[in-house]
JSON list of C-alpha atoms in Angstrom, two decimals:
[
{"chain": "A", "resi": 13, "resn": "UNK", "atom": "CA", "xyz": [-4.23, -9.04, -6.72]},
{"chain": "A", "resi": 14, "resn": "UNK", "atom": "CA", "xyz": [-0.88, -7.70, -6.68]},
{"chain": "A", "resi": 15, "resn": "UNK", "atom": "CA", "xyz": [-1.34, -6.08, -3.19]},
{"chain": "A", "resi": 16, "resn": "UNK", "atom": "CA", "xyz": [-3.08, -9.21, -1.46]},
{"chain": "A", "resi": 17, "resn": "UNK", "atom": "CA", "xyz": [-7.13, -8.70, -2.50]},
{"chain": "A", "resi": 18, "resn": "UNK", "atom": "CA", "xyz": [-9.20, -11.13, -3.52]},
{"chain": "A", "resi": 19, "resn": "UNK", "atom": "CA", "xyz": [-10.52, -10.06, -7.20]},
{"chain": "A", "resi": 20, "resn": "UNK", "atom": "CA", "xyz": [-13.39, -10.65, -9.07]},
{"chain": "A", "resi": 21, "resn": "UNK", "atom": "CA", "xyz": [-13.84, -9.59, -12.76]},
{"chain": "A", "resi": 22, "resn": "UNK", "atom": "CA", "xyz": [-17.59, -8.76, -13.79]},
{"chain": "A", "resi": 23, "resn": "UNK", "atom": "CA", "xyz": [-18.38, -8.59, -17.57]},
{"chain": "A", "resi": 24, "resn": "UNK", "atom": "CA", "xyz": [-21.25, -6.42, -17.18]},
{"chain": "A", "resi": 25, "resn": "UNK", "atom": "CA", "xyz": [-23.35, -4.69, -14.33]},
{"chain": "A", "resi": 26, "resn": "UNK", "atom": "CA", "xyz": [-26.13, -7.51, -13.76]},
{"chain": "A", "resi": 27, "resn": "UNK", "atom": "CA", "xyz": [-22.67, -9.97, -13.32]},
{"chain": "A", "resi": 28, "resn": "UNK", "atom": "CA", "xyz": [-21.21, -7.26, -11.00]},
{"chain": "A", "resi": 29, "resn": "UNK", "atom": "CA", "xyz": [-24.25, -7.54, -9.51]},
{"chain": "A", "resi": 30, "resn": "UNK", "atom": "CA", "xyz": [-24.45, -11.36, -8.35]},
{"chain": "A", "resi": 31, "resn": "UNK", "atom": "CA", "xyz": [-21.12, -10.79, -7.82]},
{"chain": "A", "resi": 32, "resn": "UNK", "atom": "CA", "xyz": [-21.63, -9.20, -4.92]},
{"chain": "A", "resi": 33, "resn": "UNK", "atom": "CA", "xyz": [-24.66, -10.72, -4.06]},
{"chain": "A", "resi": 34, "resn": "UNK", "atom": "CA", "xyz": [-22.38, -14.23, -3.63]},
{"chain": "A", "resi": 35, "resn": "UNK", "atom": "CA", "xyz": [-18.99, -12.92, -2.03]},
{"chain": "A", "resi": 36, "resn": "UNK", "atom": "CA", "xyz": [-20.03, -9.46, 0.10]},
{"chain": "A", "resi": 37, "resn": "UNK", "atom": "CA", "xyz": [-16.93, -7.36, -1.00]},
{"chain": "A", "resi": 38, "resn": "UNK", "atom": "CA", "xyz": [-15.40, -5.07, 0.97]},
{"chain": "A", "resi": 39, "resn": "UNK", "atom": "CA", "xyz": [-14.94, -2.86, -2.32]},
{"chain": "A", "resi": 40, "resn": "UNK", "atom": "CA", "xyz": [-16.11, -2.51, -5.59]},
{"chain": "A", "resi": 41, "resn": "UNK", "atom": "CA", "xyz": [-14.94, -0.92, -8.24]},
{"chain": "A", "resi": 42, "resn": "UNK", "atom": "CA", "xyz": [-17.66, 0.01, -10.37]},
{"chain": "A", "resi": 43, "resn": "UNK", "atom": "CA", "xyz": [-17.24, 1.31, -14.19]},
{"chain": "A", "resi": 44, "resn": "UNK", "atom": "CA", "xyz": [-20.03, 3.98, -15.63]},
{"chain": "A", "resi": 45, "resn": "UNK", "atom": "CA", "xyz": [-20.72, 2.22, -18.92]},
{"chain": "A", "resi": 46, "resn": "UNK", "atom": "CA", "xyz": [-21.25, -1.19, -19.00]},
{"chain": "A", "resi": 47, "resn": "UNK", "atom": "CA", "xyz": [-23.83, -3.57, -21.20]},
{"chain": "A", "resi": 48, "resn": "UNK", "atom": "CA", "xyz": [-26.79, -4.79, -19.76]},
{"chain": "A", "resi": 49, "resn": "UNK", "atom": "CA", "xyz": [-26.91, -2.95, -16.67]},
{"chain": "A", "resi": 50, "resn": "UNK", "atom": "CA", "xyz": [-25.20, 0.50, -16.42]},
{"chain": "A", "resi": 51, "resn": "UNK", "atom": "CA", "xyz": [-22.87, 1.05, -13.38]},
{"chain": "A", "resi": 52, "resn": "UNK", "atom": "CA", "xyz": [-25.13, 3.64, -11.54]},
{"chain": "A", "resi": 53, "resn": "UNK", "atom": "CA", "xyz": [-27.64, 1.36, -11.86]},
{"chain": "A", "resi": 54, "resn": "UNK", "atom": "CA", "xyz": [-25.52, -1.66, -10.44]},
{"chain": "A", "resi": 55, "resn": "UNK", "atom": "CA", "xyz": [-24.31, 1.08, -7.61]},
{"chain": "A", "resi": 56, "resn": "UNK", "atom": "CA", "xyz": [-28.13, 1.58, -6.46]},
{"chain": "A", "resi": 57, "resn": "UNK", "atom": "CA", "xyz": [-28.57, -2.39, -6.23]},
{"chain": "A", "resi": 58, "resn": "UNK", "atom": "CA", "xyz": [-25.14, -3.34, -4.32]},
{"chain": "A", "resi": 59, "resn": "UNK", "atom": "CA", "xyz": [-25.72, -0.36, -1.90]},
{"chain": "A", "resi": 60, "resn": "UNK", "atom": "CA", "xyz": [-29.71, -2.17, -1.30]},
{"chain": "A", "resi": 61, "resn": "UNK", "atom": "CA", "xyz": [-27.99, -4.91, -0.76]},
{"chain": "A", "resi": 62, "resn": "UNK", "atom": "CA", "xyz": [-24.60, -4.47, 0.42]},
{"chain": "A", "resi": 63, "resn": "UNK", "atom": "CA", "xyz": [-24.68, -1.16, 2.23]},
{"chain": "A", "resi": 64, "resn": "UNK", "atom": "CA", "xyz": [-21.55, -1.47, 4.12]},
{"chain": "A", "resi": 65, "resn": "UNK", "atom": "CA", "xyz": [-19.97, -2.10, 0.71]},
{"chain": "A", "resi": 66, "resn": "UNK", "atom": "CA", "xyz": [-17.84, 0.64, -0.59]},
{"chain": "A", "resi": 67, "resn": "UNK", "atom": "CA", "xyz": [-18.20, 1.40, -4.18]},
{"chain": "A", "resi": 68, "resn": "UNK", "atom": "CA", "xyz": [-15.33, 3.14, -6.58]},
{"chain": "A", "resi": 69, "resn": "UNK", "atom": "CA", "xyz": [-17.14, 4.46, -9.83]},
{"chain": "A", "resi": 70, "resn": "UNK", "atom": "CA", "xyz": [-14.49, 4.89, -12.35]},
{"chain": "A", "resi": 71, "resn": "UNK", "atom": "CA", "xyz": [-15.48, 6.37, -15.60]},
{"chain": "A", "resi": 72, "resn": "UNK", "atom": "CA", "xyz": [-14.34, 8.28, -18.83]},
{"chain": "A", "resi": 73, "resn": "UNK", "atom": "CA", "xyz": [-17.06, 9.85, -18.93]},
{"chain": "A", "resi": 74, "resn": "UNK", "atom": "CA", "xyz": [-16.42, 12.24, -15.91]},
{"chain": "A", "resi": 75, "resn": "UNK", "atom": "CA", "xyz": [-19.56, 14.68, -16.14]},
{"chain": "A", "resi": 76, "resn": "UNK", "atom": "CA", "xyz": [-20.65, 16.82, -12.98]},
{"chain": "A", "resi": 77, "resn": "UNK", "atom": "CA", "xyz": [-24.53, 15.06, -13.34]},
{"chain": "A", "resi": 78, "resn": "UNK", "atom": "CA", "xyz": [-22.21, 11.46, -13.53]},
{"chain": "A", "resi": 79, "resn": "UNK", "atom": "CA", "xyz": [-20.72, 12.14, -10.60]},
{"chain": "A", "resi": 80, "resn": "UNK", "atom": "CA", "xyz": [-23.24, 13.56, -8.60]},
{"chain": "A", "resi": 81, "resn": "UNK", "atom": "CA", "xyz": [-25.39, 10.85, -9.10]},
{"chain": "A", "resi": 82, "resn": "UNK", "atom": "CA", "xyz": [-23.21, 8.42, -8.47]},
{"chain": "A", "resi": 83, "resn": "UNK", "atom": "CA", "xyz": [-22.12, 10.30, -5.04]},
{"chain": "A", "resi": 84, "resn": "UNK", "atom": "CA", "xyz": [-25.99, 10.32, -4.35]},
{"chain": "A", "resi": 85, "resn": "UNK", "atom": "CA", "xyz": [-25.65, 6.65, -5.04]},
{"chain": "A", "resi": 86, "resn": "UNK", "atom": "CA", "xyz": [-23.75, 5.87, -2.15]},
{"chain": "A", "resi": 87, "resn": "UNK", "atom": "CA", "xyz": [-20.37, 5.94, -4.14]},
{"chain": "A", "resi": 88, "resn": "UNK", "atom": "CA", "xyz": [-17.58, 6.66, -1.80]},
{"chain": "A", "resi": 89, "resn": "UNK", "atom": "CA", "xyz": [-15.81, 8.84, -4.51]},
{"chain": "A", "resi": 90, "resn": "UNK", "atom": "CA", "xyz": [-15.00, 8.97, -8.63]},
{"chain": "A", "resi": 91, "resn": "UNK", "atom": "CA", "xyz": [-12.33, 8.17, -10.31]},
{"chain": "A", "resi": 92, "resn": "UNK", "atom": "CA", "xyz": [-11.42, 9.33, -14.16]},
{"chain": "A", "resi": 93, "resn": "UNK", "atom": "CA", "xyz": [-10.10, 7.07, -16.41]},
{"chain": "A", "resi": 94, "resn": "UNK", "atom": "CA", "xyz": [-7.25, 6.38, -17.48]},
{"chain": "A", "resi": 95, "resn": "UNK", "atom": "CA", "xyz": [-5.73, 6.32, -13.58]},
{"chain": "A", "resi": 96, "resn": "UNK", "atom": "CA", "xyz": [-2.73, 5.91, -12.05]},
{"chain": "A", "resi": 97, "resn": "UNK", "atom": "CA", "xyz": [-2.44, 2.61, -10.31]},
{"chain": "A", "resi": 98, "resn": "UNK", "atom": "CA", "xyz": [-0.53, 4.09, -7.73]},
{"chain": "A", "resi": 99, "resn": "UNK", "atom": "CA", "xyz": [-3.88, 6.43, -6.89]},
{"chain": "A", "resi": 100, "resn": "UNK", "atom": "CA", "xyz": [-5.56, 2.84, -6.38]},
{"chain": "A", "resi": 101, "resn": "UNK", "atom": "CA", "xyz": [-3.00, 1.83, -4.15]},
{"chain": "A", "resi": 102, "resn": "UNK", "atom": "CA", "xyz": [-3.36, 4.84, -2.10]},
{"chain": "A", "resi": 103, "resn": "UNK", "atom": "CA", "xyz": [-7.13, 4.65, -1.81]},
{"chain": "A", "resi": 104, "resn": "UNK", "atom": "CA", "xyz": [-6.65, 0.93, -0.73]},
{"chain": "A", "resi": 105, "resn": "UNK", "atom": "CA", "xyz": [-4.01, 2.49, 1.88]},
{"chain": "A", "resi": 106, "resn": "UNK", "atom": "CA", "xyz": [-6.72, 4.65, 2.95]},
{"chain": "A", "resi": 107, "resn": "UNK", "atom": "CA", "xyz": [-9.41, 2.25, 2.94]},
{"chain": "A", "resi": 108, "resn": "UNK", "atom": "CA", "xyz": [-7.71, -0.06, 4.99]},
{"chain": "A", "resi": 109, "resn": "UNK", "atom": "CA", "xyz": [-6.28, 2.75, 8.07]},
{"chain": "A", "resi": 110, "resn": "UNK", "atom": "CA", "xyz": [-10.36, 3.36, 8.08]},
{"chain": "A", "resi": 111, "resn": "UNK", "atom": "CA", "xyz": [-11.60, 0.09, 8.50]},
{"chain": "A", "resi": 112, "resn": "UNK", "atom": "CA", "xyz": [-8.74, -0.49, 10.77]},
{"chain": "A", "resi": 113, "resn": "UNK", "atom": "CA", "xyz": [-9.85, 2.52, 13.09]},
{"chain": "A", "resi": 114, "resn": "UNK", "atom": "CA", "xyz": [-13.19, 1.84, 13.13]},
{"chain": "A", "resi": 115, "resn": "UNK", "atom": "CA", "xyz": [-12.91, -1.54, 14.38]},
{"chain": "A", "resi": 116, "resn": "UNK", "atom": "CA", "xyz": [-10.10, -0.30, 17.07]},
{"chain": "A", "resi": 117, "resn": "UNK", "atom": "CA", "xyz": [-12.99, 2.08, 17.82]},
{"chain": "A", "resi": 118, "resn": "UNK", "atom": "CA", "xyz": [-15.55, -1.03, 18.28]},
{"chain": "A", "resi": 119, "resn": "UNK", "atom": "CA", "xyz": [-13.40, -3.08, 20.26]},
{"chain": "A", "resi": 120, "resn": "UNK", "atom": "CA", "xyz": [-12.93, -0.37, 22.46]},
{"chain": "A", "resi": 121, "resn": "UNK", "atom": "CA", "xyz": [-16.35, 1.16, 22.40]},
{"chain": "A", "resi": 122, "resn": "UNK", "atom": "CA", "xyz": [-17.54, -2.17, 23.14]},
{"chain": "A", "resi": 123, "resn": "UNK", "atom": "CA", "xyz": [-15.09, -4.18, 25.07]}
]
């Protein structure tokens, strides 16, 4: 919220889930462990559903077989907890110079 997203708080992966299913984020930020539905779990449905939606698993729980599943997932990276918020900033930075080129590309492309 405090750099001008809309935010959406899940209490568990199923929530996380119809979440996305209702608002099509551009981004979610995805935790390993949660009840009820696990986080790679919830990863594999949003990506079904949502492929265009990026995914940010963040976990304490930082194992090479977590993250390479969740990078097989469709996760566009992992990050451990704790984190720096400024790290989040900078991925939102990033995120938003590569959605911005890609639609300079499309106007262009297809103009």
């Amino acid at each position: 919220r405090e750099v001008g997203h809309q935010v959406y708080t899940a209490r568990n992966g199923l929530e996380a889930v119809d979440i996305a299913k209702a608002s099509h984020p551009d981004l979610v930020f995805m935790d390993v462990r949660m009840p009820l539905m696990g986080g790679l779990e919830a990863l594999g449905k949003i990506k079904a559903m949502l492929p265009e939606t990026e995914v940010i698993i963040m976990t304490a729980y930082g194992s090479e077989e977590t993250v390479t599943r969740a990078m097989e997932g469709g996760a566009l990276c992992c990050i451990a907890k704790p984190f720096d918020v400024e790290k989040i900033k900078e991925l939102l930075e990033n995120l938003e110079w590569k959605n911005s080129c890609y639609k300079k590309t499309l106007i262009r492309d297809y103009a």
